Tab-separated table of C-alpha atoms and ligand atoms in Angstrom:
chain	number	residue	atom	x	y	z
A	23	UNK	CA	368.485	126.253	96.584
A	24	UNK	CA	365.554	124.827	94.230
A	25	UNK	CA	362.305	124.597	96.441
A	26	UNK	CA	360.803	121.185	96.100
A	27	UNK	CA	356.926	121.095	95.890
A	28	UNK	CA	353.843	119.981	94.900
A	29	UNK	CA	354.497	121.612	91.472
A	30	UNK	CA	357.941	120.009	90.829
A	31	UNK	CA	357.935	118.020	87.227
A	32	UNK	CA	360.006	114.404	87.541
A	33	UNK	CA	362.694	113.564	84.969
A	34	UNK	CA	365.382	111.464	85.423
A	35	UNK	CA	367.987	108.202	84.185
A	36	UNK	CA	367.495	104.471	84.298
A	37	UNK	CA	370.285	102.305	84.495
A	38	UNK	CA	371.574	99.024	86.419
A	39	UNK	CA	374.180	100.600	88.089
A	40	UNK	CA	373.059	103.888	87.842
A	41	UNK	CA	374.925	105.355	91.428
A	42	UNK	CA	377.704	106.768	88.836
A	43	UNK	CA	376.322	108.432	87.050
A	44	UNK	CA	377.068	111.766	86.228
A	45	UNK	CA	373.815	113.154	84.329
A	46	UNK	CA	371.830	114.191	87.695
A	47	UNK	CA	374.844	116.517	88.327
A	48	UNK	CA	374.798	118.487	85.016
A	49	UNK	CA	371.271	118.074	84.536
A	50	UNK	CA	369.829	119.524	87.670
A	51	UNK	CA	372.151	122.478	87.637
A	52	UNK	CA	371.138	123.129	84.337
A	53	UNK	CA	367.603	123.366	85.442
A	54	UNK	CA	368.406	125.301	88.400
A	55	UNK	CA	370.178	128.059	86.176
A	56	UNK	CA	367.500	128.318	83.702
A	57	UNK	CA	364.700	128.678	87.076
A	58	UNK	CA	362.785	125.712	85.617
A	59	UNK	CA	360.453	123.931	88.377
A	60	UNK	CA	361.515	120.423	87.579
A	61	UNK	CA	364.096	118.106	89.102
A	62	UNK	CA	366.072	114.782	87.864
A	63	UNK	CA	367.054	111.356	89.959
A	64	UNK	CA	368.628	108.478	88.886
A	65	UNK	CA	366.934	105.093	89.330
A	66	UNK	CA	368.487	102.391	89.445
A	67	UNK	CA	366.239	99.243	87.809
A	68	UNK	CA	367.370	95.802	87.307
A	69	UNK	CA	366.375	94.170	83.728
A	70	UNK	CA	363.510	92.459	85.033
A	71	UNK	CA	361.767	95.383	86.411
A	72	UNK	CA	361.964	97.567	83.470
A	73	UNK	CA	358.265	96.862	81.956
A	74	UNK	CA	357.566	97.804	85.320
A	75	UNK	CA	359.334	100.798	85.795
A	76	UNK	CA	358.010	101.984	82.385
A	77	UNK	CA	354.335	101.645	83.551
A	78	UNK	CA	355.258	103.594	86.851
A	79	UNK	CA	356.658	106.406	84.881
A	80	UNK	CA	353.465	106.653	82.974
A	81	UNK	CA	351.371	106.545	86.001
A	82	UNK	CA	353.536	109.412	87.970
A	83	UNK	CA	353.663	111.021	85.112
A	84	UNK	CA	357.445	111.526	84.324
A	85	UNK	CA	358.240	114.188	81.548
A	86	UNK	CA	361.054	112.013	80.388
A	87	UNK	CA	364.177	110.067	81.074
A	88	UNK	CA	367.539	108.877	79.830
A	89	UNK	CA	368.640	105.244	79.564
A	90	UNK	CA	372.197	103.946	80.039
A	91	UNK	CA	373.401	100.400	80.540
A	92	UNK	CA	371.901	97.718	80.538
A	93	UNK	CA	368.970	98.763	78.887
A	94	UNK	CA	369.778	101.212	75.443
A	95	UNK	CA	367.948	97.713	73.233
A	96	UNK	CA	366.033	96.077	76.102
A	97	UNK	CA	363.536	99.490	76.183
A	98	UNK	CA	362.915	99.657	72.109
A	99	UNK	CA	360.151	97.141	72.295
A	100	UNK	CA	358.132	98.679	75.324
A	101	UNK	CA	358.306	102.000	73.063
A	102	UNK	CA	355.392	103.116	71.124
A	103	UNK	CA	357.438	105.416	68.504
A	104	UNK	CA	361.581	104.971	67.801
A	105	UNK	CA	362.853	108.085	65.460
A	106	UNK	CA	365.551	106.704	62.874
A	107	UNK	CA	368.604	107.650	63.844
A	108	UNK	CA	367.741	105.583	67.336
A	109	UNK	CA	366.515	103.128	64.759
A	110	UNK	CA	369.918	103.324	62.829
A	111	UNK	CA	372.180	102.946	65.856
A	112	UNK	CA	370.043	100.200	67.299
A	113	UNK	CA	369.432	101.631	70.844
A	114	UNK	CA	367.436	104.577	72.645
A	115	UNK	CA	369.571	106.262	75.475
A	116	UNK	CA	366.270	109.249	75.636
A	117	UNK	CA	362.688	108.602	76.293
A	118	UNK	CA	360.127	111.145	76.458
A	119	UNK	CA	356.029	111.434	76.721
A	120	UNK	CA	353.710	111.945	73.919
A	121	UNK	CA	350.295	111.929	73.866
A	122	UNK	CA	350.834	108.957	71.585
A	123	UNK	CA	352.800	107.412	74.190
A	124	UNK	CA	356.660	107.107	75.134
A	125	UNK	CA	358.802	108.215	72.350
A	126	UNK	CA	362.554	106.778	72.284
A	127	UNK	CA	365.766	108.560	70.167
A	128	UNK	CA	369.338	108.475	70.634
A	129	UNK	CA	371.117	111.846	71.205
A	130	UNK	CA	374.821	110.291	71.820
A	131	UNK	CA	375.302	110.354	68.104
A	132	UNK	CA	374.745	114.318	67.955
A	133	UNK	CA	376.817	114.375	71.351
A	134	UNK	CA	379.755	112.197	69.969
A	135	UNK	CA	379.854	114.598	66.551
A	136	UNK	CA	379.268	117.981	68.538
A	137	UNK	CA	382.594	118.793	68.818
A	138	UNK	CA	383.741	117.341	65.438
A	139	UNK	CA	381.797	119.802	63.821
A	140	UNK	CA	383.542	122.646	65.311
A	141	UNK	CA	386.285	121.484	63.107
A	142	UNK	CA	386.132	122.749	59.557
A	143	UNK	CA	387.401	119.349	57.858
A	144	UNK	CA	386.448	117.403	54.234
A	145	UNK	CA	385.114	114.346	56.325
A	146	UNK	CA	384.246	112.348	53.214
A	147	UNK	CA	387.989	112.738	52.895
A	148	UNK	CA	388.372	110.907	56.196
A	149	UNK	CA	388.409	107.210	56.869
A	150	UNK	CA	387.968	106.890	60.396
A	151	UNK	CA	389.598	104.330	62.894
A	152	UNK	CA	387.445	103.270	65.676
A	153	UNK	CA	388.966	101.283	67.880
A	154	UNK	CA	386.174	98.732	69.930
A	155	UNK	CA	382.876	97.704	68.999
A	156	UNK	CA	380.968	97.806	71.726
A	157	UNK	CA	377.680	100.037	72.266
A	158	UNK	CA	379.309	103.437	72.519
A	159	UNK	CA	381.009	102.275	69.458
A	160	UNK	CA	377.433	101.792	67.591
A	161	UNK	CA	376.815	105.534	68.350
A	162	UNK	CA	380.262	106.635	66.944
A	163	UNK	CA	379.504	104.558	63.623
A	164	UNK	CA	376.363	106.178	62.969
A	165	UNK	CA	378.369	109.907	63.590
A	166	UNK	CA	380.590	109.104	61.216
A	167	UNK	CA	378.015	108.093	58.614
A	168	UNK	CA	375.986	110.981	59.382
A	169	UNK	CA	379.042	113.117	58.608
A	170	UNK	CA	379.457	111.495	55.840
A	171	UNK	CA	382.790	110.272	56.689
A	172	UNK	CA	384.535	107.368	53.776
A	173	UNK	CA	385.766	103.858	54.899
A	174	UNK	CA	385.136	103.506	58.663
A	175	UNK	CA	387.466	100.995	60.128
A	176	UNK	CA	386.134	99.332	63.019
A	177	UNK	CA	389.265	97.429	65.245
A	178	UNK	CA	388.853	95.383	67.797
A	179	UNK	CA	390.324	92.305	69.416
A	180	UNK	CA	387.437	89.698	68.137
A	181	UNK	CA	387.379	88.929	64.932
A	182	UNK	CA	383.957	86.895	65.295
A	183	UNK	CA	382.452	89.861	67.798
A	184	UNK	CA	383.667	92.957	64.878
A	185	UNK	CA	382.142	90.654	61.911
A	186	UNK	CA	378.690	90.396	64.255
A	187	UNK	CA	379.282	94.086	64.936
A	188	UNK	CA	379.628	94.538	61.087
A	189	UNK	CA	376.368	92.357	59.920
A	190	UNK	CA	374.191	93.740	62.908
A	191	UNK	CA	373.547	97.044	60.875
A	192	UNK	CA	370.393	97.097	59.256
A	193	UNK	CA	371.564	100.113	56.735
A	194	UNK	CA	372.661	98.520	53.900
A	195	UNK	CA	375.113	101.489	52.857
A	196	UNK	CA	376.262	102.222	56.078
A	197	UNK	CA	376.879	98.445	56.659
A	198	UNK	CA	379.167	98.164	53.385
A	199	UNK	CA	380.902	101.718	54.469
A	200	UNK	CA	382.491	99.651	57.516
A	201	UNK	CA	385.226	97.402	57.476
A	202	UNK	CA	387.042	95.335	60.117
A	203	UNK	CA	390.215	94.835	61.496
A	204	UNK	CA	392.377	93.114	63.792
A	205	UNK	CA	394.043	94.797	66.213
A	206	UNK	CA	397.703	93.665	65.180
A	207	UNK	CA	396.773	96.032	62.087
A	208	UNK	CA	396.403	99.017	64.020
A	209	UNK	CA	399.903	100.130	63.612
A	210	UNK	CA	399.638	100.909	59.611
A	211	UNK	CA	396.143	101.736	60.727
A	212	UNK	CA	396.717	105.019	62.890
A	213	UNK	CA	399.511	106.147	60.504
A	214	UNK	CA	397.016	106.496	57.403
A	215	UNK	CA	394.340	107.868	59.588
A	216	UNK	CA	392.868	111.464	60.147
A	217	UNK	CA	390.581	110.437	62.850
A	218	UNK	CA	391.228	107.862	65.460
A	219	UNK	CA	388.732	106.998	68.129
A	220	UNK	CA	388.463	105.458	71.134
A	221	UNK	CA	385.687	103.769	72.067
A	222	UNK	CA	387.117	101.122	74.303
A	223	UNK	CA	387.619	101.527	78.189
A	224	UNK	CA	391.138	100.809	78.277
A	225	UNK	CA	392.943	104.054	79.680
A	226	UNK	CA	389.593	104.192	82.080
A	227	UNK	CA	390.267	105.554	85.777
A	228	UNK	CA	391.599	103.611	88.034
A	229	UNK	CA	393.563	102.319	85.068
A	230	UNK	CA	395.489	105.777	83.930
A	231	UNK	CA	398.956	104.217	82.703
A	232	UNK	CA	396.956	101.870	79.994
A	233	UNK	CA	396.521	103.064	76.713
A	234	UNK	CA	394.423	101.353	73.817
A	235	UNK	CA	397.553	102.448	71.131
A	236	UNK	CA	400.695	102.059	72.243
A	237	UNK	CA	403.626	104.684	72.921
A	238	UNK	CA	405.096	103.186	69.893
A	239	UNK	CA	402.313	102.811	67.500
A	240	UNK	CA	400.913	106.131	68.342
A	241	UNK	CA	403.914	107.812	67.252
A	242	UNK	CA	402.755	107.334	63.548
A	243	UNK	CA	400.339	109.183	63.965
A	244	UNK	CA	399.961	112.336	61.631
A	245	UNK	CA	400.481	115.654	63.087
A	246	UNK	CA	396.898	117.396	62.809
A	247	UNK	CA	394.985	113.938	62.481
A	248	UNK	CA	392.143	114.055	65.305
A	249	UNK	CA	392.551	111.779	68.281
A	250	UNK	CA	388.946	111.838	69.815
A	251	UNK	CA	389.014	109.631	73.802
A	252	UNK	CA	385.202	108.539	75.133
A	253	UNK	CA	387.081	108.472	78.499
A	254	UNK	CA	386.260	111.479	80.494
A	255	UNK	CA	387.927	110.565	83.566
A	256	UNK	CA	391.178	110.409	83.281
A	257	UNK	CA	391.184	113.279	81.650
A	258	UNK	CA	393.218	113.730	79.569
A	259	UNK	CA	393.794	110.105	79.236
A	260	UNK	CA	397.039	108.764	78.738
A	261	UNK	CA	395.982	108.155	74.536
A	262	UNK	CA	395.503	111.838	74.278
A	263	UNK	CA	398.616	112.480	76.114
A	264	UNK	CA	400.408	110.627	73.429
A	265	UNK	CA	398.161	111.887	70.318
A	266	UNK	CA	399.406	115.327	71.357
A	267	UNK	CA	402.836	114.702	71.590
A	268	UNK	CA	402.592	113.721	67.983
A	269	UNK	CA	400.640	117.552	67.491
A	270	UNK	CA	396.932	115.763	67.165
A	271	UNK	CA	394.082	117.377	68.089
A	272	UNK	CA	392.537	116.133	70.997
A	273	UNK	CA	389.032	115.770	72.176
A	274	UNK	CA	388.240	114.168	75.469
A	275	UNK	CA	385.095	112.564	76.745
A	276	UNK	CA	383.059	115.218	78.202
A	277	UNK	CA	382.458	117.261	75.644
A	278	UNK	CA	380.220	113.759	73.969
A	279	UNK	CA	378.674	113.402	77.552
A	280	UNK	CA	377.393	117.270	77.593
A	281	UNK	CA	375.906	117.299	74.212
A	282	UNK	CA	374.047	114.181	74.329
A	283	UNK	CA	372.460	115.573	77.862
A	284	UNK	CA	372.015	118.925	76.420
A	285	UNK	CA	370.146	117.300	73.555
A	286	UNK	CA	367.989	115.445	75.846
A	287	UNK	CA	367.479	118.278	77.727
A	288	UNK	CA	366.198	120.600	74.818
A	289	UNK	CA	363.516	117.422	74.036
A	290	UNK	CA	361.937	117.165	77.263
A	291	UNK	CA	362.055	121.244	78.350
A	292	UNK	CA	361.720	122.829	75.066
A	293	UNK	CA	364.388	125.257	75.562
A	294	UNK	CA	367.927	125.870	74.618
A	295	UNK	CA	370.030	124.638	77.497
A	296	UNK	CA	373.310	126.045	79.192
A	297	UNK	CA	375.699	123.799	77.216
A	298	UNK	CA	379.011	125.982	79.115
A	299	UNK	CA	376.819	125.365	82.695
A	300	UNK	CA	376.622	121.678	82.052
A	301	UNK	CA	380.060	121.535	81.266
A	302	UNK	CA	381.529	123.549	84.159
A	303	UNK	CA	379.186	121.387	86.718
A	304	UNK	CA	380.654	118.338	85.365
A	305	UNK	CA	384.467	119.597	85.046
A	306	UNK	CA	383.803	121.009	89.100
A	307	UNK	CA	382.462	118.029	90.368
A	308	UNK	CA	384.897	115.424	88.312
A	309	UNK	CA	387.764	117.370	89.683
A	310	UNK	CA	386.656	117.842	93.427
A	311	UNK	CA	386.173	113.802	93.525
B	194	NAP	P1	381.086	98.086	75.904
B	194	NAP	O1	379.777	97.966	75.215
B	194	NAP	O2	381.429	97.173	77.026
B	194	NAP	O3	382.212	97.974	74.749
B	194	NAP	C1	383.582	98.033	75.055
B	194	NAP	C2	384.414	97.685	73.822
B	194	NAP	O4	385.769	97.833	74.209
B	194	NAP	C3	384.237	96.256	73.321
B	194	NAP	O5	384.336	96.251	71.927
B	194	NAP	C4	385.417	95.523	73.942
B	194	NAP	O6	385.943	94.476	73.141
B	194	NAP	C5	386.468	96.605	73.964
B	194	NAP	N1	387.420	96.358	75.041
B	194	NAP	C6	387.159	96.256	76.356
B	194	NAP	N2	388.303	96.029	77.047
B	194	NAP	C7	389.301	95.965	76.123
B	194	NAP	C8	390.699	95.728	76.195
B	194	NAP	N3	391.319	95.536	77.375
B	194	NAP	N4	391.404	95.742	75.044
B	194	NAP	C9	390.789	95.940	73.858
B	194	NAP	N5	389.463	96.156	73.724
B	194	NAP	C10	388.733	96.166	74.843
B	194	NAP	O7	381.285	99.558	76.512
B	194	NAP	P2	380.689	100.931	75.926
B	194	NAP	O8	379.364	101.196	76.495
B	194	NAP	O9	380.856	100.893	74.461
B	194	NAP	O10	381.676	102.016	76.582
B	194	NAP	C11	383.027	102.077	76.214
B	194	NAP	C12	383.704	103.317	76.785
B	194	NAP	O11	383.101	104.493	76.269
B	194	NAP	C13	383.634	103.443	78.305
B	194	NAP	O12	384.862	103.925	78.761
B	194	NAP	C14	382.562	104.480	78.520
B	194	NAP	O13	382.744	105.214	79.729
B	194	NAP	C15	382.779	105.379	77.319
B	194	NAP	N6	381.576	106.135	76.931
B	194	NAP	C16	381.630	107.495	76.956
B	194	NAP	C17	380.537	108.234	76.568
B	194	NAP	C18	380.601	109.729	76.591
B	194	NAP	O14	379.550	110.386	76.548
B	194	NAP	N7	381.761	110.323	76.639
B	194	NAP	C19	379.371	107.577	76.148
B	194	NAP	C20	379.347	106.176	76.128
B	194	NAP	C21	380.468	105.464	76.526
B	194	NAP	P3	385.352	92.985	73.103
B	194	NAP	O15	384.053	93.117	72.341
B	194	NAP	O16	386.367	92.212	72.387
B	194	NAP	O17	385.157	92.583	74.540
């Protein structure tokens, strides 16, 4: 077991609710394996105390933290430095010291493409489907762009929330690279697509039997056309069930929620971190629950 002292370095994850979460679990094991002297809490902070909470991190000098829900925008103002792909996505989800002062970027883009990348595909070939446009959605947008993916097709259920979603993006040539849909389009939708994503929580545990595409829809899709699920839990979730019926490949959740720790990780210890140790923690304690 890690010895606690004196010594120990502070990092950690703010959120409001932050009990949940699943980063302390892969994080600290990671940290155990590599024998590094530091250990990582969640705290749980309420919108109004977040100023606060910033200057208290400062003061007990904490190497660094992540950010989750509610406050990925909220913190960009109390930064002193944003880097531009947090800029581009339009939220920080990792904060770390400099001597300049707290530095914010956004590592779920590199965690959402992580395991895209491991396929060998023509992605400016690909117009992607995204279905929802909520914030993970914001980080799977800026993927795609990054990968230099063709139309992206953002579908959602709100055709006044998607056209906000669509004008919110400061990049002028990722901004005309999206366009919007209804969701009674998504049938013609998933059968011209290579790579449909989920970034909704419909499917979500406790809600297992709901899918965002239905049995009938997703039968269009191609065989070999990429169904990628946020959800890690269930998992797999009943879309990806259905996506590999129909011979898809399928990537689940996790493999988004490792990468965009590990890539924390590597800012605030300067190391390479156990990518396969994170995963297993997270796949051990997800299936003892
Ligand atoms: P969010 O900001 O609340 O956005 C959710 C989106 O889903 C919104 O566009 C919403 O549409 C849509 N939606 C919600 N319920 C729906 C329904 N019943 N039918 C159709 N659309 C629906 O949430 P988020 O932060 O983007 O998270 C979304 C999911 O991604 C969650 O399951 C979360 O666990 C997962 N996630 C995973 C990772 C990872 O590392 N694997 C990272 C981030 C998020 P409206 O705008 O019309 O309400």
């Amino acid at each position: 077991m890690h010895l606690i002292t004196g010594k120990t370095k502070l990092l950690g994850v703010i959120g409001d609710p932050i009990e949940h979460s699943l980063s302390p679990v892969m994080h600290n094991e990671a940290l155990a394996h590599l024998n590094l002297d530091y250990v990582y809490v969640a705290f749980p902070i309420k919108p109004s105390h977040l100023a606060t909470a910033l200057a208290g991190f400062e003061a007990i000098d904490l190497v660094g933290f992540n950010i989750t829900i509610p406050h990925k925008q909220a913190i960009m103002p109390l930064l002193s430095e944003i880097n531009p792909v947090a800029q581009m996505v339009g939220a920080v989800n990792t904060v770390w010291r400099s001597p300049s002062g707290w530095q914010g970027t956004n590592t779920d883009v590199l965690g959402f493409i992580s395991p895209l990348k491991e396929l060998n595909k023509d992605w400016h070939k690909i117009n992607p489907v995204i279905l929802g446009n909520g914030g993970a959605a914001r980080a799977v947008v800026t993927g795609c762009f990054q990968l230099g993916c063709g139309i992206i097709k953002i579908v959602g259920r709100n055709l006044s929330k998607l056209e906000q979603f669509k004008q919110s993006w400061k990049d002028e040539k990722l901004r005309n690279s999206i366009v919007i849909h209804h969701v009674q389009e998504l049938s013609e939708l998933v059968g011209e697509t290579e790579l449909l994503v989920n970034t909704t929580p419909v499917g979500m545990y406790p809600h297992v039997e709901e899918t965002p595409v239905s049995e009938i829809v997703m039968k269009k899709l191609q065989p070999g056309a990429i169904a990628y699920d946020l959800i890690y839990t269930p998992n797999p979730t009943r879309f990806l069930k259905l996506a590999q019926q129909q011979g898809a490949i399928v990537i689940d959740g996790l493999p988004m929620l490792v990468n965009q720790g590990a890539a924390a990780l590597e800012i605030w210890i300067q190391q390479t971190p156990p990518i396969e140790i994170m995963t297993q923690s997270l796949a051990r304690y997800l299936s003892n629950k």
